[in-house]
Short mmCIF file of C-alpha atoms and ligand atoms in Angstrom, two decimals:
data_model
loop_
_atom_site.label_atom_id
_atom_site.label_comp_id
_atom_site.label_asym_id
_atom_site.label_seq_id
_atom_site.Cartn_x
_atom_site.Cartn_y
_atom_site.Cartn_z
CA MET A 163 0.11 0.15 0.18
CA LYS A 164 1.28 3.42 -0.86
CA ASN A 165 1.27 6.71 1.35
CA VAL A 166 1.36 9.64 -1.10
CA LEU A 167 2.11 13.22 -0.61
CA VAL A 168 1.27 15.37 -3.31
CA ILE A 169 2.98 18.85 -3.17
CA GLY A 170 1.27 21.26 -4.99
CA SER A 171 -2.03 19.51 -5.09
CA THR A 172 -4.24 22.61 -5.97
CA GLY A 173 -2.45 23.11 -9.17
CA GLN A 174 -3.15 22.35 -12.72
CA ILE A 175 -1.63 18.87 -12.48
CA GLY A 176 -2.04 18.22 -8.61
CA SER A 177 -5.49 18.60 -8.38
CA GLU A 178 -6.05 15.94 -11.08
CA LEU A 179 -3.22 13.86 -9.79
CA THR A 180 -4.39 14.08 -6.48
CA ARG A 181 -7.88 12.60 -7.25
CA GLU A 182 -6.75 9.82 -9.49
CA LEU A 183 -4.08 8.77 -6.78
CA ARG A 184 -6.99 8.64 -4.48
CA LYS A 185 -9.01 6.67 -6.73
CA ARG A 186 -6.32 3.98 -7.10
CA TYR A 187 -4.73 3.84 -3.44
CA GLY A 188 -7.34 4.87 -1.41
CA ASN A 189 -8.66 8.45 0.08
CA ASP A 190 -7.18 8.22 3.18
CA ASN A 191 -3.66 7.40 1.78
CA ILE A 192 -3.19 10.68 -0.50
CA VAL A 193 -2.03 13.53 1.65
CA ALA A 194 -2.89 17.03 -0.16
CA GLY A 195 0.03 19.16 0.25
CA PHE A 196 -0.48 22.74 -0.12
CA ILE A 197 0.87 26.45 0.61
CA LYS A 198 -0.86 29.11 2.40
CA GLY A 199 -3.15 30.92 -0.17
CA ALA A 200 -3.75 27.94 -2.28
CA GLU A 201 -5.68 25.72 0.18
CA PRO A 202 -7.54 22.49 -1.00
CA THR A 203 -11.31 23.40 -1.37
CA GLY A 204 -14.33 21.04 -2.33
CA GLU A 205 -13.91 17.50 -3.31
CA LEU A 206 -10.24 17.83 -2.52
CA LYS A 207 -10.56 18.87 0.91
CA GLU A 208 -13.47 16.54 1.48
CA THR A 209 -12.06 13.20 0.17
CA GLY A 210 -8.99 13.20 2.14
CA PRO A 211 -6.15 14.20 4.47
CA ALA A 212 -4.36 17.85 3.74
CA ALA A 213 -1.29 19.31 4.82
CA GLU A 214 0.70 22.51 4.49
CA ALA A 215 3.77 21.31 2.86
CA ASP A 216 5.73 24.35 1.64
CA VAL A 217 9.03 23.26 -0.37
CA THR A 218 11.14 26.12 0.89
CA ASN A 219 10.63 24.84 4.33
CA PRO A 220 12.31 21.44 4.97
CA GLU A 221 11.37 20.72 8.64
CA MET A 222 7.56 21.46 7.49
CA ILE A 223 7.96 18.65 4.80
CA ALA A 224 9.84 16.09 7.16
CA ASN A 225 6.91 16.41 9.48
CA VAL A 226 4.24 15.81 6.95
CA VAL A 227 6.23 12.91 5.73
CA LYS A 228 6.71 11.18 9.28
CA LYS A 229 3.14 12.38 10.47
CA HIS A 230 1.67 10.49 7.34
CA LYS A 231 4.15 7.79 6.77
CA VAL A 232 4.85 8.90 3.14
CA ASP A 233 6.98 6.48 0.93
CA THR A 234 6.09 8.26 -2.31
CA ILE A 235 6.43 12.15 -3.11
CA TYR A 236 4.76 14.02 -6.22
CA ASN A 237 6.82 17.28 -6.19
CA LEU A 238 4.75 19.45 -8.34
CA ALA A 239 5.93 22.83 -7.14
CA ALA A 240 7.14 24.84 -9.74
CA LEU A 241 6.51 28.15 -11.78
CA LEU A 242 5.61 27.82 -15.55
CA SER A 243 8.03 29.12 -18.30
CA VAL A 244 6.50 32.34 -18.65
CA VAL A 245 6.06 33.25 -15.04
CA ALA A 246 9.63 32.30 -14.29
CA GLU A 247 11.21 34.52 -16.87
CA ASN A 248 9.90 37.29 -14.86
CA LYS A 249 10.66 35.99 -11.42
CA PRO A 250 13.88 34.11 -12.34
CA ARG A 251 15.42 33.80 -8.42
CA LEU A 252 11.76 32.69 -7.23
CA ALA A 253 11.76 30.15 -10.09
CA TRP A 254 14.89 28.63 -8.93
CA LYS A 255 14.07 28.62 -5.10
CA ILE A 256 11.11 26.59 -5.76
CA GLY A 257 12.24 24.51 -8.57
CA VAL A 258 15.71 23.68 -7.80
CA ASP A 259 16.44 24.69 -3.76
CA GLY A 260 12.96 23.21 -3.35
CA LEU A 261 13.73 19.83 -5.00
CA TRP A 262 16.98 19.57 -2.83
CA ASN A 263 14.77 20.09 0.27
CA ILE A 264 12.63 17.15 -0.98
CA LEU A 265 15.34 15.04 -1.84
CA GLU A 266 17.17 15.31 1.58
CA VAL A 267 13.51 14.47 3.36
CA ALA A 268 13.34 11.59 0.81
CA ARG A 269 16.79 10.52 1.66
CA GLU A 270 16.22 10.35 5.34
CA ASN A 271 12.73 8.75 5.26
CA GLY A 272 13.22 6.21 2.51
CA CYS A 273 10.60 7.90 -0.19
CA ALA A 274 10.49 7.78 -3.72
CA VAL A 275 10.01 10.90 -5.89
CA PHE A 276 8.46 12.03 -8.95
CA THR A 277 9.35 15.57 -10.14
CA PRO A 278 8.49 16.76 -13.42
CA SER A 279 10.76 17.91 -16.01
CA SER A 280 9.37 19.44 -19.55
CA ILE A 281 9.96 20.12 -23.24
CA GLY A 282 11.24 23.21 -21.80
CA SER A 283 14.28 21.44 -20.70
CA PHE A 284 15.53 21.60 -24.31
CA GLY A 285 16.97 24.51 -26.41
CA PRO A 286 17.75 26.03 -29.46
CA SER A 287 20.76 23.69 -30.28
CA THR A 288 18.53 20.77 -29.59
CA PRO A 289 17.54 18.67 -32.67
CA ARG A 290 13.99 20.05 -33.17
CA VAL A 291 12.09 16.96 -34.69
CA GLN A 292 11.80 13.63 -33.08
CA THR A 293 14.27 15.04 -30.30
CA PRO A 294 16.13 12.08 -29.11
CA GLN A 295 15.87 10.82 -25.38
CA ASP A 296 19.27 11.53 -24.90
CA THR A 297 20.60 14.87 -26.43
CA VAL A 298 21.80 18.28 -26.32
CA GLN A 299 20.24 20.47 -23.34
CA ARG A 300 21.02 23.71 -23.25
CA PRO A 301 17.66 25.86 -22.48
CA GLY A 302 17.85 29.56 -22.79
CA THR A 303 14.87 30.31 -20.32
CA ILE A 304 15.41 30.03 -16.41
CA TYR A 305 12.56 27.44 -16.55
CA GLY A 306 14.44 25.30 -18.84
CA VAL A 307 17.79 25.89 -16.98
CA SER A 308 15.95 24.90 -13.58
CA LYS A 309 14.41 21.61 -15.29
CA VAL A 310 17.49 20.49 -16.42
CA THR A 311 19.13 20.78 -13.06
CA THR A 312 16.41 18.89 -11.49
CA GLU A 313 16.94 16.18 -14.06
CA LEU A 314 20.84 16.23 -13.06
CA LEU A 315 20.06 16.42 -9.20
CA SER A 316 17.43 13.96 -9.06
CA ASP A 317 19.64 11.25 -11.00
CA TYR A 318 22.82 12.42 -8.37
CA TYR A 319 20.56 11.61 -5.50
CA PHE A 320 19.49 7.94 -7.20
CA LYS A 321 23.03 7.32 -7.85
CA LYS A 322 24.78 8.72 -4.85
CA TYR A 323 21.99 7.86 -2.21
CA GLY A 324 19.78 5.34 -3.85
CA VAL A 325 16.67 7.58 -3.74
CA ASP A 326 14.15 6.33 -6.20
CA THR A 327 13.64 9.25 -8.45
CA ARG A 328 11.81 9.44 -11.42
CA SER A 329 10.57 11.82 -13.97
CA VAL A 330 8.89 12.43 -17.09
CA ARG A 331 9.30 15.73 -19.57
CA PHE A 332 5.68 16.83 -19.69
CA PRO A 333 4.46 18.50 -23.17
CA GLY A 334 1.83 21.31 -22.86
CA LEU A 335 -0.84 19.36 -20.68
CA ILE A 336 -4.53 20.27 -21.82
CA SER A 337 -7.32 19.99 -19.33
CA TYR A 338 -10.92 21.22 -18.61
CA VAL A 339 -10.46 21.19 -14.64
CA THR A 340 -7.88 23.55 -13.19
CA PRO A 341 -6.56 26.42 -15.76
CA PRO A 342 -2.71 26.16 -16.03
CA GLY A 343 -0.72 29.53 -14.76
CA GLY A 344 1.68 30.99 -16.87
CA GLY A 345 3.27 28.68 -19.49
CA THR A 346 3.91 29.02 -23.06
CA THR A 347 1.48 26.45 -24.13
CA ASP A 348 -1.46 27.58 -22.46
CA TYR A 349 -2.88 29.07 -25.57
CA ALA A 350 -3.98 25.33 -26.20
CA VAL A 351 -6.36 25.24 -23.39
CA ASP A 352 -7.79 28.94 -23.76
CA ILE A 353 -8.81 28.16 -27.21
CA TYR A 354 -10.92 25.69 -25.73
CA TYR A 355 -12.99 28.06 -23.46
CA ALA A 356 -13.06 30.75 -26.17
CA ALA A 357 -14.66 28.20 -28.41
CA VAL A 358 -17.15 27.03 -26.03
CA ARG A 359 -18.12 30.60 -24.66
CA GLY A 360 -18.38 31.74 -28.39
CA GLU A 361 -15.87 34.25 -28.13
CA GLU A 362 -13.06 34.81 -30.76
CA PHE A 363 -9.69 33.77 -29.44
CA VAL A 364 -6.74 35.94 -29.86
CA CYS A 365 -3.76 33.53 -30.26
CA PRO A 366 -0.35 34.74 -28.60
CA ILE A 367 1.54 31.74 -30.92
CA LYS A 368 2.30 32.29 -34.51
CA LYS A 369 0.84 30.07 -37.11
CA GLY A 370 3.27 27.42 -38.04
CA THR A 371 4.98 26.79 -34.44
CA LEU A 372 4.98 23.39 -33.41
CA MET A 373 4.89 22.11 -29.76
CA ASP A 374 4.36 18.58 -28.46
CA MET A 375 0.93 18.49 -26.28
CA MET A 376 -1.17 16.05 -24.34
CA TYR A 377 -4.29 15.60 -22.57
CA MET A 378 -4.34 15.50 -19.12
CA PRO A 379 -5.56 12.11 -18.46
CA ASP A 380 -2.35 10.50 -20.49
CA GLY A 381 -0.25 12.76 -18.33
CA LEU A 382 -1.39 11.32 -15.01
CA HIS A 383 -1.29 7.93 -16.52
CA ALA A 384 2.69 8.64 -17.34
CA ALA A 385 3.46 9.89 -13.93
CA ILE A 386 1.52 6.95 -12.20
CA SER A 387 2.59 4.22 -14.27
CA LEU A 388 6.35 5.35 -14.33
CA MET A 389 6.17 5.43 -10.58
CA GLU A 390 4.62 1.97 -10.63
CA ALA A 391 7.24 0.78 -13.18
CA ASP A 392 9.68 -2.45 -12.63
CA PRO A 393 12.94 -0.44 -11.64
CA SER A 394 15.02 -3.32 -13.16
CA ARG A 395 13.71 -2.29 -16.48
CA LEU A 396 14.77 1.35 -16.21
CA LYS A 397 17.83 2.44 -18.07
CA HIS A 398 16.84 6.09 -17.63
CA ARG A 399 15.26 7.73 -14.54
CA ASN A 400 14.90 11.37 -14.96
CA GLY A 401 13.65 12.76 -17.79
CA PHE A 402 11.60 10.35 -19.83
CA ASN A 403 10.50 12.01 -23.15
CA ILE A 404 6.82 11.22 -23.38
CA ALA A 405 4.51 12.31 -26.47
CA SER A 406 0.97 12.04 -27.91
CA MET A 407 0.53 14.85 -30.14
CA SER A 408 2.29 17.85 -31.72
CA PHE A 409 0.57 20.63 -33.40
CA ASP A 410 0.48 24.60 -34.25
CA PRO A 411 -2.11 27.11 -33.78
CA GLU A 412 -3.73 26.63 -36.96
CA LYS A 413 -4.13 22.85 -36.57
CA ILE A 414 -6.09 23.24 -33.29
CA TYR A 415 -8.26 25.77 -34.45
CA GLN A 416 -9.09 23.71 -37.64
CA THR A 417 -9.93 20.66 -35.35
CA ILE A 418 -12.30 22.77 -32.78
CA LYS A 419 -13.85 24.23 -36.17
CA ARG A 420 -15.00 21.26 -37.18
CA TYR A 421 -17.20 20.97 -34.02
CA LYS A 422 -17.80 24.73 -33.67
CA PRO A 423 -18.00 25.96 -37.65
CA ASP A 424 -18.54 29.83 -36.34
CA PHE A 425 -15.61 29.75 -34.21
CA LYS A 426 -12.91 32.56 -35.33
CA MET A 427 -9.49 33.05 -34.57
CA VAL A 428 -6.87 35.93 -34.89
CA TYR A 429 -3.28 36.56 -33.98
CA ASP A 430 -1.55 39.01 -31.76
CA VAL A 431 1.79 37.33 -31.28
CA ASP A 432 3.30 37.79 -27.55
CA PRO A 433 7.38 38.16 -28.20
CA LEU A 434 8.07 36.52 -24.66
CA LYS A 435 5.96 33.57 -25.03
CA GLN A 436 6.96 33.35 -29.06
CA GLY A 437 10.66 33.27 -28.29
CA ILE A 438 10.32 30.38 -25.67
CA ALA A 439 8.19 28.36 -28.16
CA ASP A 440 10.86 28.76 -30.80
CA SER A 441 13.46 27.59 -28.93
CA TRP A 442 11.64 24.23 -27.74
CA PRO A 443 11.46 21.14 -29.87
CA ASP A 444 8.53 20.88 -32.53
CA CYS A 445 8.26 16.65 -31.40
CA LEU A 446 9.78 14.37 -28.94
CA ASP A 447 10.66 10.84 -29.52
CA ASP A 448 9.37 8.74 -26.50
CA SER A 449 10.83 5.31 -27.48
CA ALA A 450 12.82 5.13 -24.38
CA ALA A 451 9.76 5.61 -22.10
CA ARG A 452 7.77 3.01 -24.48
CA GLU A 453 10.57 0.46 -24.37
CA GLU A 454 11.19 0.67 -20.50
CA TRP A 455 7.78 1.32 -19.08
CA ASP A 456 5.49 0.33 -21.74
CA TRP A 457 4.47 4.10 -22.10
CA ARG A 458 1.50 4.33 -24.60
CA PRO A 459 -0.78 7.46 -24.96
CA GLN A 460 -4.73 7.24 -25.37
CA PHE A 461 -5.63 10.40 -26.78
CA ASP A 462 -4.78 12.30 -30.28
CA LEU A 463 -5.76 15.98 -31.09
CA ASP A 464 -9.35 14.75 -32.42
CA SER A 465 -10.50 12.40 -29.48
CA MET A 466 -8.99 15.21 -27.05
CA THR A 467 -11.21 17.85 -28.84
CA VAL A 468 -14.45 16.06 -28.55
CA ASP A 469 -13.82 15.30 -24.86
CA MET A 470 -12.52 18.74 -23.89
CA LEU A 471 -15.58 20.64 -25.78
CA LYS A 472 -18.02 17.98 -24.31
CA ASN A 473 -16.90 18.76 -20.53
CA LEU A 474 -16.20 22.58 -20.66
CA GLU A 475 -20.06 22.81 -22.52
CA LYS A 476 -21.05 21.16 -19.26
CA LYS A 477 -18.54 23.14 -16.75
CA LEU A 478 -19.56 26.72 -18.54
CA LYS A 479 -23.06 26.08 -18.53
C1 AKB B 165 5.02 25.79 -20.06
O1 AKB B 165 4.36 26.13 -21.13
O2 AKB B 165 5.31 26.45 -19.19
C2 AKB B 165 4.59 24.45 -19.48
C3 AKB B 165 5.56 23.09 -20.18
C4 AKB B 165 5.53 23.00 -21.56
O3 AKB B 165 6.55 23.00 -19.39
N1 AKB B 165 3.32 24.05 -20.04
#
């Protein structure tokens, strides 16, 4: 039986991951970790335990781990790429110093640790198409620099201390539940809200800009199945490429238009977001994840669009 602490349980990934983990391992075994000002509400609060768990406070994390006999930590505390560019020191403090605190607690208490990396860990000198698992990682954003560091630090703790660290490089995650806050790929979520509200969508990313994206259920499945994978099969640990779809704004717009024929999109390119997007790969090669832990996505752009529109129609009614 697992006892899990989800750090960042009220965020875009955390809110859905906590719910999914409670379904699998039992409500009482999943602690929803939060910071002041982002406390769990509704279902998240009512279905299981919650505890303040600030990654910048190692004693607080250690106390939660001991009290709840935690054996696995999903560390989702991070600033997304656009916000991080505006607050680089804070991005480092949360993403890197915060991870260091968690890894120390994990080493002392025998916990496994999942910390997401990102397509943002690649940069302009990385091969853009079918980006290999092991390749150049020289990102130009603080988000990317901190993600490469989290991959390396997690590998280091595994090799030096045997801490069971694992991670995937998430693409842009698309969901109708909790909106993302300040990423480069957020447009691919915002476009669905505009379509369902019957509004014109102003796209901040240029036509022709390809990025990997993924529907949230596949993202959750990736995180959980990697943490459950047989360790003897893992040649890699931190930073598995995963992929399910790659598109540009025009392609997602045309797909939505099949179901919403009156939907309109115009472009007003945001230079910061465009610069970040231009430095990221078009599409990743995820064959290592497929071979080492049987990664397979379920959703493509079309099936995701049908599900997003259906659920957003219900949510925004
Ligand atoms: C972002 O855009 O910052 C994130 C990511 C791809 O890591 N969604």
